[in-house]
PDB file of C-alpha atoms in Angstrom:
ATOM      1  CA  UNK L 236      30.353 -38.434  33.949  1.00 95.00           C
ATOM      2  CA  UNK L 237      31.201 -40.854  31.325  1.00 97.00           C
ATOM      3  CA  UNK L 238      34.451 -40.275  29.634  1.00 96.00           C
ATOM      4  CA  UNK L 239      34.617 -42.898  26.857  1.00 96.00           C
ATOM      5  CA  UNK L 240      32.933 -46.136  25.557  1.00 97.00           C
ATOM      6  CA  UNK L 241      34.953 -49.013  24.003  1.00 96.00           C
ATOM      7  CA  UNK L 242      33.721 -52.150  22.289  1.00 95.00           C
ATOM      8  CA  UNK L 243      36.374 -54.892  22.098  1.00 95.00           C
ATOM      9  CA  UNK L 244      36.277 -58.327  20.472  1.00 92.00           C
ATOM     10  CA  UNK L 245      39.268 -60.764  20.908  1.00 90.00           C
ATOM     11  CA  UNK L 246      41.238 -58.010  22.713  1.00 90.00           C
ATOM     12  CA  UNK L 247      41.142 -55.482  19.855  1.00 93.00           C
ATOM     13  CA  UNK L 248      39.042 -52.264  19.973  1.00 95.00           C
ATOM     14  CA  UNK L 249      36.336 -52.420  17.345  1.00 94.00           C
ATOM     15  CA  UNK L 250      34.450 -49.215  18.384  1.00 95.00           C
ATOM     16  CA  UNK L 251      35.386 -46.231  20.548  1.00 96.00           C
ATOM     17  CA  UNK L 252      33.479 -43.057  21.343  1.00 96.00           C
ATOM     18  CA  UNK L 253      34.921 -40.331  23.610  1.00 96.00           C
ATOM     19  CA  UNK L 254      32.585 -37.921  25.379  1.00 95.00           C
ATOM     20  CA  UNK L 255      35.414 -35.754  26.727  1.00 93.00           C
ATOM     21  CA  UNK L 256      38.463 -34.534  25.104  1.00 92.00           C
ATOM     22  CA  UNK L 257      41.410 -36.869  25.057  1.00 89.00           C
ATOM     23  CA  UNK L 258      44.615 -36.467  22.910  1.00 93.00           C
ATOM     24  CA  UNK L 259      44.180 -38.629  19.821  1.00 92.00           C
ATOM     25  CA  UNK L 260      47.906 -39.767  20.036  1.00 94.00           C
ATOM     26  CA  UNK L 261      47.291 -41.228  23.748  1.00 93.00           C
ATOM     27  CA  UNK L 262      44.056 -43.171  22.814  1.00 95.00           C
ATOM     28  CA  UNK L 263      45.628 -46.270  21.373  1.00 95.00           C
ATOM     29  CA  UNK L 264      47.682 -46.636  24.566  1.00 95.00           C
ATOM     30  CA  UNK L 265      44.778 -45.957  26.896  1.00 95.00           C
ATOM     31  CA  UNK L 266      42.444 -48.427  24.983  1.00 96.00           C
ATOM     32  CA  UNK L 267      45.046 -51.180  24.925  1.00 95.00           C
ATOM     33  CA  UNK L 268      45.625 -50.660  28.737  1.00 95.00           C
ATOM     34  CA  UNK L 269      41.923 -50.592  29.509  1.00 96.00           C
ATOM     35  CA  UNK L 270      41.120 -53.690  27.372  1.00 96.00           C
ATOM     36  CA  UNK L 271      43.931 -55.693  28.820  1.00 94.00           C
ATOM     37  CA  UNK L 272      42.860 -54.854  32.200  1.00 94.00           C
ATOM     38  CA  UNK L 273      39.347 -55.753  31.795  1.00 94.00           C
ATOM     39  CA  UNK L 274      40.060 -58.802  29.829  1.00 92.00           C
ATOM     40  CA  UNK L 275      42.443 -60.123  32.494  1.00 91.00           C
ATOM     41  CA  UNK L 276      39.840 -59.509  35.282  1.00 88.00           C
ATOM     42  CA  UNK L 277      38.311 -62.609  36.693  1.00 81.00           C
ATOM     43  CA  UNK L 278      35.058 -63.490  35.054  1.00 76.00           C
ATOM     44  CA  UNK L 279      33.202 -64.068  38.168  1.00 79.00           C
ATOM     45  CA  UNK L 280      34.449 -61.156  39.925  1.00 81.00           C
ATOM     46  CA  UNK L 281      32.997 -57.396  40.095  1.00 88.00           C
ATOM     47  CA  UNK L 282      32.993 -55.685  36.758  1.00 93.00           C
ATOM     48  CA  UNK L 283      34.053 -52.469  38.216  1.00 95.00           C
ATOM     49  CA  UNK L 284      37.781 -51.684  38.178  1.00 95.00           C
ATOM     50  CA  UNK L 285      39.842 -48.618  39.286  1.00 94.00           C
ATOM     51  CA  UNK L 286      42.018 -47.100  36.548  1.00 93.00           C
ATOM     52  CA  UNK L 287      43.625 -43.990  37.777  1.00 90.00           C
ATOM     53  CA  UNK L 288      41.170 -41.082  37.673  1.00 92.00           C
ATOM     54  CA  UNK L 289      38.399 -43.236  36.351  1.00 95.00           C
ATOM     55  CA  UNK L 290      36.244 -46.340  37.239  1.00 96.00           C
ATOM     56  CA  UNK L 291      36.072 -48.920  34.522  1.00 97.00           C
ATOM     57  CA  UNK L 292      32.675 -50.557  34.133  1.00 97.00           C
ATOM     58  CA  UNK L 293      32.545 -53.433  31.730  1.00 97.00           C
ATOM     59  CA  UNK L 294      30.126 -55.977  30.562  1.00 94.00           C
ATOM     60  CA  UNK L 295      30.096 -58.861  28.247  1.00 92.00           C
ATOM     61  CA  UNK L 296      27.518 -59.312  25.346  1.00 92.00           C
ATOM     62  CA  UNK L 297      28.316 -62.511  23.397  1.00 88.00           C
ATOM     63  CA  UNK L 298      31.784 -62.212  22.185  1.00 90.00           C
ATOM     64  CA  UNK L 299      31.926 -58.436  22.692  1.00 92.00           C
ATOM     65  CA  UNK L 300      33.141 -56.536  25.760  1.00 94.00           C
ATOM     66  CA  UNK L 301      31.618 -53.076  26.356  1.00 96.00           C
ATOM     67  CA  UNK L 302      33.684 -50.775  28.599  1.00 97.00           C
ATOM     68  CA  UNK L 303      32.879 -47.316  29.943  1.00 97.00           C
ATOM     69  CA  UNK L 304      35.265 -45.079  31.804  1.00 97.00           C
ATOM     70  CA  UNK L 305      33.495 -42.828  34.248  1.00 97.00           C
ATOM     71  CA  UNK L 306      34.308 -40.580  37.136  1.00 95.00           C
ATOM     72  CA  UNK L 307      34.640 -42.273  40.565  1.00 94.00           C
ATOM     73  CA  UNK L 308      31.602 -40.381  41.853  1.00 94.00           C
ATOM     74  CA  UNK L 309      29.383 -41.850  39.197  1.00 94.00           C
ATOM     75  CA  UNK L 310      26.933 -44.616  39.921  1.00 94.00           C
ATOM     76  CA  UNK L 311      28.608 -47.839  38.837  1.00 95.00           C
ATOM     77  CA  UNK L 312      25.407 -49.867  38.707  1.00 96.00           C
ATOM     78  CA  UNK L 313      23.712 -47.056  36.600  1.00 96.00           C
ATOM     79  CA  UNK L 314      26.633 -47.295  34.108  1.00 96.00           C
ATOM     80  CA  UNK L 315      26.259 -51.060  34.108  1.00 96.00           C
ATOM     81  CA  UNK L 316      22.778 -50.857  33.378  1.00 96.00           C
ATOM     82  CA  UNK L 317      23.298 -48.323  30.628  1.00 96.00           C
ATOM     83  CA  UNK L 318      25.345 -50.773  28.715  1.00 97.00           C
ATOM     84  CA  UNK L 319      22.421 -53.058  28.722  1.00 96.00           C
ATOM     85  CA  UNK L 320      20.133 -50.317  27.553  1.00 97.00           C
ATOM     86  CA  UNK L 321      22.629 -49.405  24.818  1.00 96.00           C
ATOM     87  CA  UNK L 322      22.826 -52.956  23.588  1.00 95.00           C
ATOM     88  CA  UNK L 323      19.040 -53.251  23.687  1.00 95.00           C
ATOM     89  CA  UNK L 324      18.700 -50.081  21.567  1.00 95.00           C
ATOM     90  CA  UNK L 325      21.128 -51.498  19.133  1.00 94.00           C
ATOM     91  CA  UNK L 326      19.119 -54.843  19.058  1.00 94.00           C
ATOM     92  CA  UNK L 327      15.872 -52.843  18.419  1.00 95.00           C
ATOM     93  CA  UNK L 328      17.590 -50.739  15.583  1.00 93.00           C
ATOM     94  CA  UNK L 329      19.312 -53.556  13.725  1.00 91.00           C
ATOM     95  CA  UNK L 330      16.846 -56.257  14.482  1.00 88.00           C
ATOM     96  CA  UNK L 331      19.364 -58.607  16.039  1.00 83.00           C
ATOM     97  CA  UNK L 332      22.762 -56.779  16.888  1.00 82.00           C
ATOM     98  CA  UNK L 333      25.977 -58.689  16.390  1.00 82.00           C
ATOM     99  CA  UNK L 334      29.537 -57.939  16.023  1.00 83.00           C
ATOM    100  CA  UNK L 335      29.279 -57.616  12.111  1.00 85.00           C
ATOM    101  CA  UNK L 336      27.091 -54.458  12.732  1.00 83.00           C
ATOM    102  CA  UNK L 337      30.036 -52.859  14.582  1.00 86.00           C
ATOM    103  CA  UNK L 338      32.264 -53.252  11.419  1.00 84.00           C
ATOM    104  CA  UNK L 339      29.532 -52.396   8.807  1.00 90.00           C
ATOM    105  CA  UNK L 340      27.474 -49.649  10.571  1.00 89.00           C
ATOM    106  CA  UNK L 341      29.855 -47.749  12.775  1.00 91.00           C
ATOM    107  CA  UNK L 342      28.328 -44.405  12.035  1.00 93.00           C
ATOM    108  CA  UNK L 343      24.834 -45.874  13.223  1.00 92.00           C
ATOM    109  CA  UNK L 344      26.542 -47.034  16.597  1.00 94.00           C
ATOM    110  CA  UNK L 345      27.795 -43.414  17.232  1.00 95.00           C
ATOM    111  CA  UNK L 346      24.396 -42.021  16.255  1.00 95.00           C
ATOM    112  CA  UNK L 347      22.474 -44.100  18.692  1.00 95.00           C
ATOM    113  CA  UNK L 348      25.006 -43.306  21.488  1.00 96.00           C
ATOM    114  CA  UNK L 349      24.873 -39.641  20.656  1.00 96.00           C
ATOM    115  CA  UNK L 350      21.075 -39.745  21.063  1.00 95.00           C
ATOM    116  CA  UNK L 351      21.270 -41.361  24.408  1.00 96.00           C
ATOM    117  CA  UNK L 352      24.408 -39.623  25.900  1.00 96.00           C
ATOM    118  CA  UNK L 353      25.201 -35.959  25.733  1.00 94.00           C
ATOM    119  CA  UNK L 354      28.548 -34.611  27.048  1.00 91.00           C
ATOM    120  CA  UNK L 355      29.178 -37.943  29.178  1.00 93.00           C
ATOM    121  CA  UNK L 356      25.630 -37.832  30.788  1.00 93.00           C
ATOM    122  CA  UNK L 357      22.808 -40.170  30.035  1.00 94.00           C
ATOM    123  CA  UNK L 358      20.022 -37.843  29.055  1.00 93.00           C
ATOM    124  CA  UNK L 359      17.756 -40.318  26.976  1.00 92.00           C
ATOM    125  CA  UNK L 360      16.928 -43.600  28.662  1.00 92.00           C
ATOM    126  CA  UNK L 361      14.157 -44.267  26.309  1.00 94.00           C
ATOM    127  CA  UNK L 362      15.077 -46.473  23.509  1.00 95.00           C
ATOM    128  CA  UNK L 363      12.056 -45.286  21.403  1.00 95.00           C
ATOM    129  CA  UNK L 364      12.992 -41.679  21.745  1.00 95.00           C
ATOM    130  CA  UNK L 365      16.674 -42.249  21.132  1.00 95.00           C
ATOM    131  CA  UNK L 366      15.876 -44.173  17.879  1.00 95.00           C
ATOM    132  CA  UNK L 367      13.052 -42.126  16.482  1.00 95.00           C
ATOM    133  CA  UNK L 368      15.405 -39.342  14.978  1.00 94.00           C
ATOM    134  CA  UNK L 369      17.793 -41.868  13.402  1.00 94.00           C
ATOM    135  CA  UNK L 370      14.785 -43.928  12.050  1.00 93.00           C
ATOM    136  CA  UNK L 371      13.337 -40.698  10.559  1.00 94.00           C
ATOM    137  CA  UNK L 372      16.716 -40.051   8.846  1.00 91.00           C
ATOM    138  CA  UNK L 373      16.680 -43.555   7.453  1.00 90.00           C
ATOM    139  CA  UNK L 374      13.237 -43.047   6.082  1.00 91.00           C
ATOM    140  CA  UNK L 375      14.392 -39.790   4.453  1.00 91.00           C
ATOM    141  CA  UNK L 376      17.510 -41.105   2.941  1.00 86.00           C
ATOM    142  CA  UNK L 377      15.811 -44.270   1.465  1.00 79.00           C
ATOM    143  CA  UNK L 378      13.512 -42.195  -0.631  1.00 76.00           C
TER     144      UNK L 378
END
């Protein structure tokens, strides 16, 4: 089960989405610790790190680092590939996804993620199926 997804640029969190309950007051501390841990990891080393009750899986896409905290029993390679799937879905939705989309369209990032992941489990691996309801909403709202 995935617990949260973070997107960081230059060491600061640009986007966070929690799949399980976490105290809002503890989130900034957790996010800072996780980002620092992943940023300080050797670039050529494994992108899976232990962090207490979670395994951190992180991946760089351009200047942005995507991090997922998952249970130790979760398949790390599946999470690693999920990050690529999520970025590909964002590329398809925005045309060419860049860090400016994180700041300007944060609600769309949440919507795409919520179409793919429910309660911390990947339920929709099809980019077309995940984007379909969001594109319908865009069509309706543009009228």
